[in-house]
Amino acid sequence: MADTLIKVDLNGSAYDNDKIHNRWHPDIPIVEWVSPGDDFIIETVDWTGGQIKNDDDAADVRDVDLSQVHFLSGPVGIKGAQPGDLLVVEFLDVGAFPESQWGFNGFFSKKNGGGFLTEHFPEAQKSIWDFKGMFTQSRHVPGVSWAGLIHPGLIGCLPDHKMLNEWNTREKALYDTEPDRVPALATLPYAETAHMGRMKGDDAKKAAAEGARTVPPREHGGNCDIKDLSRGSTCYFPVYVEGGGLSMGDLHFSQGDGEITFCGAIEMAGWLHLRVNLIKGGMAKYGIKNPIFKPSPIKPEYKDHLIFEGISVDEGGKQHYLDVHIAYRQACLNAIEYLKKFGYSGAQAYAILGTAPVQGHISGVVDIPNACATLWLPTEIFDFDINPNAEGPKKFIDGKIDVPLAKDL
Ligand code: ZN
């Protein structure tokens, strides 16, 4: 059995664990060292550090402190890793803890986080998903179950000072174009809730004030939320500092492409079994700026899909120029309208698109003025037939069961 290098306590606070941090900064001390070729286990809390509970009330989603996220386990140092190398990470396995066989999905309130469809679903809601081995289902979303494609939403190496400075500068410039926007255009450094791992004293204070937030994906990978970066895959990460400093968290039992619900996929605490290696000078050798990866040899096989198209014309009928964001939103909204005909509430349909192994494709980006995006909904995850036919949709659900909604916004 491989050694567990980082352990977590699901009943304790992530702030009390000095092998956890929640900002990106080159000076966060490495907490464990491994050698190329080693395999080891890393445990992680869920991305919110236990703020969301297994119950039927979405007040915790509504009131979540988003300045605390994401809690990451690490950084792990790899002996011999130097700036310019590629760190090869094999995801030998990823799983949930035996004592924590559940996860959550939610939509943030528009006033606290928002999300892809926040104009349509402005209130906080959540659904709880129970795991039975490799399968999941929810008491809040009946009629569906599927096999998980478990993956870390967030993993990457520490940035160097130059890269950190670039991130902070460009994100602040964007933020400043509309500083009063709700939700904000970007998440800026925020010292108050920063957890800088083992850094102490004035060093920690200074680093906390400039540490990059973990929300966006960046050159190092980070919060990419790619469902196919799953157990069995191999990822090649750019190295910027001595030792690399690999950190990870935000485990997902399953997620649809785009993680459109934002809070988030099926979020869970759990563990990763990893093996690491180095390709010396790999960034220059292969022209690497952002990570590349190879998929898993195994994944759930859902071959049949119902595919929804969307174009870059918004809900108000306004024409946009090749805007893939708007086109994918239309594809998602079209899928939600369709599923509502079978008795699902809009919220339940939205939850399915955020959590099921839904594929999102950029289908066309040249046919001016419309981009075309498609959403591939696997039909086999449903307990009933969702295909169109001459008789019309049969209501499977009478609409009484809804995802719980937090009151008093
Ligand atoms: Zn997540």
PDB file of C-alpha atoms in Angstrom, residues 63-162:
ATOM      1  CA  ASP A  63     -24.478  31.875   2.786  1.00  0.00           C
ATOM      2  CA  VAL A  64     -21.244  30.131   1.723  1.00  0.00           C
ATOM      3  CA  ASP A  65     -18.021  32.101   2.308  1.00  0.00           C
ATOM      4  CA  LEU A  66     -16.504  31.944  -1.166  1.00  0.00           C
ATOM      5  CA  SER A  67     -13.367  33.818  -0.105  1.00  0.00           C
ATOM      6  CA  GLN A  68     -12.301  30.614   1.721  1.00  0.00           C
ATOM      7  CA  VAL A  69     -12.212  28.383  -1.351  1.00  0.00           C
ATOM      8  CA  HIS A  70     -10.564  26.222  -2.620  1.00  0.00           C
ATOM      9  CA  PHE A  71      -8.875  24.230   0.130  1.00  0.00           C
ATOM     10  CA  LEU A  72      -5.979  22.400  -1.518  1.00  0.00           C
ATOM     11  CA  SER A  73      -3.755  19.646  -0.169  1.00  0.00           C
ATOM     12  CA  GLY A  74      -0.042  20.262  -0.710  1.00  0.00           C
ATOM     13  CA  PRO A  75       2.284  21.518  -1.957  1.00  0.00           C
ATOM     14  CA  VAL A  76       4.131  18.272  -2.639  1.00  0.00           C
ATOM     15  CA  GLY A  77       7.762  18.669  -3.762  1.00  0.00           C
ATOM     16  CA  ILE A  78       9.318  16.394  -6.369  1.00  0.00           C
ATOM     17  CA  LYS A  79      13.069  15.981  -5.892  1.00  0.00           C
ATOM     18  CA  GLY A  80      15.009  17.314  -8.865  1.00  0.00           C
ATOM     19  CA  ALA A  81      12.084  19.266 -10.388  1.00  0.00           C
ATOM     20  CA  GLN A  82      13.242  22.612 -11.802  1.00  0.00           C
ATOM     21  CA  PRO A  83      11.568  25.455 -13.667  1.00  0.00           C
ATOM     22  CA  GLY A  84      10.975  24.441 -17.296  1.00  0.00           C
ATOM     23  CA  ASP A  85      10.463  20.740 -16.511  1.00  0.00           C
ATOM     24  CA  LEU A  86       7.249  18.876 -17.105  1.00  0.00           C
ATOM     25  CA  LEU A  87       5.822  17.084 -14.095  1.00  0.00           C
ATOM     26  CA  VAL A  88       4.154  13.840 -15.180  1.00  0.00           C
ATOM     27  CA  VAL A  89       1.269  12.929 -12.859  1.00  0.00           C
ATOM     28  CA  GLU A  90      -0.501   9.603 -13.251  1.00  0.00           C
ATOM     29  CA  PHE A  91      -3.896   9.453 -11.529  1.00  0.00           C
ATOM     30  CA  LEU A  92      -3.643   5.814 -10.435  1.00  0.00           C
ATOM     31  CA  ASP A  93      -6.957   6.080  -8.606  1.00  0.00           C
ATOM     32  CA  VAL A  94      -9.292   8.645  -7.064  1.00  0.00           C
ATOM     33  CA  GLY A  95     -12.094   7.926  -4.606  1.00  0.00           C
ATOM     34  CA  ALA A  96     -14.429   9.000  -1.823  1.00  0.00           C
ATOM     35  CA  PHE A  97     -13.831   8.112   1.836  1.00  0.00           C
ATOM     36  CA  PRO A  98     -15.781   5.039   3.064  1.00  0.00           C
ATOM     37  CA  GLU A  99     -17.307   7.219   5.805  1.00  0.00           C
ATOM     38  CA  SER A 100     -18.336   9.988   3.401  1.00  0.00           C
ATOM     39  CA  GLN A 101     -20.237   8.376   0.524  1.00  0.00           C
ATOM     40  CA  TRP A 102     -22.059  11.456  -0.680  1.00  0.00           C
ATOM     41  CA  GLY A 103     -21.553  14.712  -2.533  1.00  0.00           C
ATOM     42  CA  PHE A 104     -23.386  17.947  -3.237  1.00  0.00           C
ATOM     43  CA  ASN A 105     -24.389  20.055  -6.196  1.00  0.00           C
ATOM     44  CA  GLY A 106     -25.782  23.546  -5.942  1.00  0.00           C
ATOM     45  CA  PHE A 107     -26.430  26.851  -7.622  1.00  0.00           C
ATOM     46  CA  PHE A 108     -25.136  29.912  -5.836  1.00  0.00           C
ATOM     47  CA  SER A 109     -27.365  32.879  -5.212  1.00  0.00           C
ATOM     48  CA  LYS A 110     -26.864  35.544  -7.847  1.00  0.00           C
ATOM     49  CA  LYS A 111     -25.790  37.834  -4.982  1.00  0.00           C
ATOM     50  CA  ASN A 112     -23.144  35.410  -3.740  1.00  0.00           C
ATOM     51  CA  GLY A 113     -21.272  33.670  -6.552  1.00  0.00           C
ATOM     52  CA  GLY A 114     -23.849  33.358  -9.317  1.00  0.00           C
ATOM     53  CA  GLY A 115     -23.257  30.840 -12.098  1.00  0.00           C
ATOM     54  CA  PHE A 116     -23.685  30.108 -15.783  1.00  0.00           C
ATOM     55  CA  LEU A 117     -27.510  30.404 -15.713  1.00  0.00           C
ATOM     56  CA  THR A 118     -27.762  32.762 -12.731  1.00  0.00           C
ATOM     57  CA  GLU A 119     -30.210  35.081 -14.543  1.00  0.00           C
ATOM     58  CA  HIS A 120     -32.588  32.122 -14.847  1.00  0.00           C
ATOM     59  CA  PHE A 121     -31.859  30.570 -11.433  1.00  0.00           C
ATOM     60  CA  PRO A 122     -30.961  33.514  -9.158  1.00  0.00           C
ATOM     61  CA  GLU A 123     -31.698  31.743  -5.870  1.00  0.00           C
ATOM     62  CA  ALA A 124     -29.479  29.318  -3.977  1.00  0.00           C
ATOM     63  CA  GLN A 125     -30.501  25.674  -4.334  1.00  0.00           C
ATOM     64  CA  LYS A 126     -28.819  22.331  -3.798  1.00  0.00           C
ATOM     65  CA  SER A 127     -29.145  18.610  -4.331  1.00  0.00           C
ATOM     66  CA  ILE A 128     -27.422  15.801  -2.444  1.00  0.00           C
ATOM     67  CA  TRP A 129     -26.041  12.808  -4.333  1.00  0.00           C
ATOM     68  CA  ASP A 130     -25.471   9.441  -2.649  1.00  0.00           C
ATOM     69  CA  PHE A 131     -22.775   7.042  -3.845  1.00  0.00           C
ATOM     70  CA  LYS A 132     -23.313   3.297  -4.153  1.00  0.00           C
ATOM     71  CA  GLY A 133     -19.942   2.013  -5.257  1.00  0.00           C
ATOM     72  CA  MET A 134     -19.300   3.570  -8.647  1.00  0.00           C
ATOM     73  CA  PHE A 135     -22.911   4.774  -9.101  1.00  0.00           C
ATOM     74  CA  THR A 136     -24.749   7.850  -7.850  1.00  0.00           C
ATOM     75  CA  GLN A 137     -28.344   8.988  -7.406  1.00  0.00           C
ATOM     76  CA  SER A 138     -30.129  11.802  -5.599  1.00  0.00           C
ATOM     77  CA  ARG A 139     -33.190  12.019  -3.395  1.00  0.00           C
ATOM     78  CA  HIS A 140     -33.693  15.480  -4.880  1.00  0.00           C
ATOM     79  CA  VAL A 141     -33.552  14.494  -8.554  1.00  0.00           C
ATOM     80  CA  PRO A 142     -35.461  11.226  -9.161  1.00  0.00           C
ATOM     81  CA  GLY A 143     -35.379   9.182 -12.343  1.00  0.00           C
ATOM     82  CA  VAL A 144     -31.636   9.332 -13.025  1.00  0.00           C
ATOM     83  CA  SER A 145     -28.523   7.438 -11.982  1.00  0.00           C
ATOM     84  CA  TRP A 146     -25.117   6.914 -13.567  1.00  0.00           C
ATOM     85  CA  ALA A 147     -21.549   5.769 -13.030  1.00  0.00           C
ATOM     86  CA  GLY A 148     -19.157   8.423 -11.734  1.00  0.00           C
ATOM     87  CA  LEU A 149     -16.175   9.695 -13.694  1.00  0.00           C
ATOM     88  CA  ILE A 150     -14.219  10.734 -10.593  1.00  0.00           C
ATOM     89  CA  HIS A 151     -11.647  13.495 -10.985  1.00  0.00           C
ATOM     90  CA  PRO A 152      -9.923  16.381  -9.221  1.00  0.00           C
ATOM     91  CA  GLY A 153     -11.445  19.689 -10.355  1.00  0.00           C
ATOM     92  CA  LEU A 154      -8.269  21.468  -9.334  1.00  0.00           C
ATOM     93  CA  ILE A 155      -4.606  20.461  -9.548  1.00  0.00           C
ATOM     94  CA  GLY A 156      -1.400  22.213 -10.546  1.00  0.00           C
ATOM     95  CA  CYS A 157       2.064  23.414  -9.537  1.00  0.00           C
ATOM     96  CA  LEU A 158       2.959  26.616  -7.701  1.00  0.00           C
ATOM     97  CA  PRO A 159       3.550  29.691  -9.891  1.00  0.00           C
ATOM     98  CA  ASP A 160       6.817  31.633  -9.683  1.00  0.00           C
ATOM     99  CA  HIS A 161       6.796  35.312  -8.629  1.00  0.00           C
ATOM    100  CA  LYS A 162       6.734  36.578 -12.228  1.00  0.00           C
TER     101      LYS A 162
END
